[in-house]
Amino acid sequence: MLLADVALPVPIGHAFSYLVPEALGAAVRAGARVICPFGGRRLVGVVLALRDAEPPRGAKPLARLVDGEPAVPPDLLAFLQDLATYYFAPIGEVVRLALPPIDRGTADALGQGPTLFGRTRGVSPRHVRWVMATSAVEGPGALRGQAAAVLAHVRAVGAAPVALLEGQWKSARAAVKRLTQLGLVTVEDRVAPSPPPFASPATRDAPHDATPAQSAAIATIVAALREARSATFLLQGVTGSGKTEVYLRAIAAARELRRGAIVLVPEIALTPQLVARFRARFGDDVAVLHSGLTSRERHAMWTRLRAGGVDVAIGARSALFAPVERLGLVVVDEEHDPSFKQEEGVRYHARDMAIWRAHRAGGVTVLGSATPSLESEQLARSGRATKIRLPDRARSQPLPRVELVDLRRIAPGPTGDRRISLPLFRAIEETLRAREQVILFLNRRGFAPSVRCTSCGQPVVCAACSVALTFHKGTSSVRCHYCDYDAPLGAACSKCGEAAFELEGTGTEKLEETMAAAFPEARVARLDRDVAAGKKVEAILARVRKREVDILVGTQMVTKGHDLPDVTLVGVVNADAALSIPDFRAGERAFQLLVQVAGRAGRGDAPGRVIVQTWDPAQEAVALAARHDVDAFLERELANRRELGYPPLSRSALVRVDAADEQEARHACEQLSRVAREASAARGGQVDVLGPAAAPIARIRSRWRFRVMLRARERPPLRETLAAVDRARPNLARDVRASIDVDPVQLL
Ligand code: ADP
Ligand code: ZN
């Protein structure tokens, strides 16, 4: 019997076997989507493999084949299987990452019941009603007015969309109805061509003359592409060194070799300029994948890629799964960015997996950053990646001068707010006077990060999470940044009943207000998650570019790759915030943020200046960022990690457990730790089992959180221990959720 092993979108690790009905036989191939009966439902799955074997008892036949041509090409399918194994993730959920939205016909075949794709109606092509003239002839005087005009027009052009006729004749619809009754025209619904992928056509640009450093970088990458050698490059270029131009030329070279490319960027909404540059170079041959697309648009993009009509895909981490044909190049821009790690569902790291996918396809990976991650640095040091440097800015502007302001010694400026020191205040004044722009970076959104009862000292905390609530002035409410809690500040303290609260600290909302009050002539704008999602980010950045904003206040959103030539001053309001997080990567993260935000200054003709406020200028990450000394930072941080046995000089995984009941969560975590310890002992104790311990944020959304950290020098013993934990997961109490996070990034 012919059997198909099918990945179904259910949280069960393995594939399911189905009989392949004779009628489908040869048409079913690996990578094709099929509809399978499952329990009382029908699900869309993907065929992983076909084999001849004795069918298992109770095996059911496949209900239907969805694709003629497999939705997932063979190299992508193999990659997805590797990924699932590596992350201990259910294959069905992994495969789903690579699938397009399902079409209407498939949705109908699934029936109306809820599917694991959500209750879906499916994507259907848009239809347009056309009118065509018949060979019938009207009697004399039979038609008057618009009907006569419409008929004459349709006869002249042969066929026309009704919508177009309506643009010209107001009662075209009624006229068409009348003409149809008379048998003079017929109507037909035709599938509309998919809408043009972009609302506006791209303005094409000509490549810059590459600088010598860019030329050398391009030559190295192109040589690997020509030899079809799978190689990884770490492109370490200072901010403004023109990394994008290197990507563009490498992609052009790949296309000449008839190879496709994928470009991953941290957050596509924050990089409209970058996308514009790709479109300017390659026109509509670029598929831009972002979360703002409708299902129909996503379906259309996917179809164009899969059919080979487009060979460059650009998008956030999920673009890693784009069905690009003959993949030759994967670029990961700002490879150090933590957003490449997916923190829910399948917890994959798009940067690490980019290397795998390119490797499988015999392609080249380019990891680009001004501040490489320690992981990529270690790849380069161990010879698994080749470092290429762009040491200077492309238009030879100097890197901005960075001044450290010691908040312990320097007085507040005229605003009276300690957060705006006198030197920062004066620098803003000077910049505004010179009619240049300012960016102020503060990594706290909201108005006041905490609220406290002045009578008993009790902080206002979330009822469901163990975190302080943030006061948001815009909505005049307190919000939890971990769950959706958002409510007016209570009239009285929950503990002592007094009605006296004090707002503590400064968030971006307050900073914006302070700036507007201190510099009444200046136009102030804010960029953070509260004001900006998707298209709104673009609008705010466009206003900054058009010089309609003098001071831009924002969270880490302002540190991204923006190329704003008139920004000459960058102020970092509190450099210490990122350093106080309980995470071994806090120093790395703080360093990257500081260097990246500093890199926004002085990208045009006028030199840039950066003011970093800190309570301790001696901290390594701060002091080295002030000198733009990336190499020294990497060297020291790597030494620290080696000494403490942290990644990338060890392998780690986090087992997370949560439950509504604290004891139940703790108990389950103890169970899994025991399993891990036993498995490790069986391997001579090669794996350190740290925990169980309460998570730094002990409770989120009313669930108590515990965890065990696993660490080993080498990967194989770690994998074996994780496999034991994975096998033990189904034995936990019902309400307990346990997840495995391989190479964890977020530790809170
Ligand atoms: P990075 O991504 O390395 O920070 P960008 O790619 O944004 O740098 O380039 C910085 C600026 O330099 C951009 O305005 C870009 O147009 C310009 N640029 C890049 N390469 C060249 C070049 N070879 N000659 C002149 N200008 C260049
Ligand atoms: Zn909460």
PDB file of C-alpha atoms in Angstrom, residues 266-275 290-292 525-546 548-549 552-562 564:
ATOM      1  CA  PRO A 266      14.420  43.192  12.064  1.00  0.00           C
ATOM      2  CA  GLU A 267      11.098  45.015  11.794  1.00  0.00           C
ATOM      3  CA  ILE A 268       9.912  45.854   8.341  1.00  0.00           C
ATOM      4  CA  ALA A 269       7.703  48.740   9.453  1.00  0.00           C
ATOM      5  CA  LEU A 270      10.799  50.425  10.855  1.00  0.00           C
ATOM      6  CA  THR A 271      12.759  50.109   7.656  1.00  0.00           C
ATOM      7  CA  PRO A 272      10.645  51.678   4.903  1.00  0.00           C
ATOM      8  CA  GLN A 273      13.786  53.327   3.536  1.00  0.00           C
ATOM      9  CA  LEU A 274      15.581  50.042   3.164  1.00  0.00           C
ATOM     10  CA  VAL A 275      12.629  48.501   1.351  1.00  0.00           C
ATOM     11  CA  HIS A 290       5.080  42.019   6.174  1.00  0.00           C
ATOM     12  CA  SER A 291       2.363  41.562   8.745  1.00  0.00           C
ATOM     13  CA  GLY A 292       0.253  44.376   7.285  1.00  0.00           C
ATOM     14  CA  ALA A 525       7.168  63.781  17.737  1.00  0.00           C
ATOM     15  CA  ARG A 526       7.257  60.417  19.443  1.00  0.00           C
ATOM     16  CA  LEU A 527       8.023  56.967  18.092  1.00  0.00           C
ATOM     17  CA  ASP A 528       7.130  54.015  20.304  1.00  0.00           C
ATOM     18  CA  ARG A 529       4.676  51.138  20.287  1.00  0.00           C
ATOM     19  CA  ASP A 530       1.901  53.253  21.774  1.00  0.00           C
ATOM     20  CA  VAL A 531       1.759  55.749  18.929  1.00  0.00           C
ATOM     21  CA  ALA A 532       3.070  53.692  16.104  1.00  0.00           C
ATOM     22  CA  ALA A 533       2.225  50.363  14.593  1.00  0.00           C
ATOM     23  CA  GLY A 534       2.742  49.380  10.973  1.00  0.00           C
ATOM     24  CA  LYS A 535       1.859  52.173   8.592  1.00  0.00           C
ATOM     25  CA  LYS A 536       1.930  54.823  11.323  1.00  0.00           C
ATOM     26  CA  VAL A 537       5.641  54.232  11.870  1.00  0.00           C
ATOM     27  CA  GLU A 538       6.251  55.004   8.235  1.00  0.00           C
ATOM     28  CA  ALA A 539       4.196  58.182   8.507  1.00  0.00           C
ATOM     29  CA  ILE A 540       6.162  59.418  11.523  1.00  0.00           C
ATOM     30  CA  LEU A 541       9.511  58.629   9.907  1.00  0.00           C
ATOM     31  CA  ALA A 542       8.376  60.332   6.717  1.00  0.00           C
ATOM     32  CA  ARG A 543       7.582  63.481   8.688  1.00  0.00           C
ATOM     33  CA  VAL A 544      11.048  63.390  10.247  1.00  0.00           C
ATOM     34  CA  ARG A 545      12.634  62.961   6.827  1.00  0.00           C
ATOM     35  CA  LYS A 546      10.608  65.866   5.434  1.00  0.00           C
ATOM     36  CA  GLU A 548       8.473  68.464   9.812  1.00  0.00           C
ATOM     37  CA  VAL A 549       9.867  67.280  13.134  1.00  0.00           C
ATOM     38  CA  LEU A 552      12.063  62.840  17.786  1.00  0.00           C
ATOM     39  CA  VAL A 553      11.599  61.090  21.124  1.00  0.00           C
ATOM     40  CA  GLY A 554      11.368  57.320  21.181  1.00  0.00           C
ATOM     41  CA  THR A 555      12.168  53.838  22.423  1.00  0.00           C
ATOM     42  CA  GLN A 556      14.513  51.370  20.703  1.00  0.00           C
ATOM     43  CA  MET A 557      12.435  52.028  17.584  1.00  0.00           C
ATOM     44  CA  VAL A 558      14.582  55.146  17.005  1.00  0.00           C
ATOM     45  CA  THR A 559      17.823  53.186  17.152  1.00  0.00           C
ATOM     46  CA  LYS A 560      17.146  51.109  14.026  1.00  0.00           C
ATOM     47  CA  GLY A 561      18.850  51.689  10.687  1.00  0.00           C
ATOM     48  CA  HIS A 562      17.260  55.049   9.885  1.00  0.00           C
ATOM     49  CA  LEU A 564      18.267  60.741   8.421  1.00  0.00           C
TER      50      LEU A 564
END
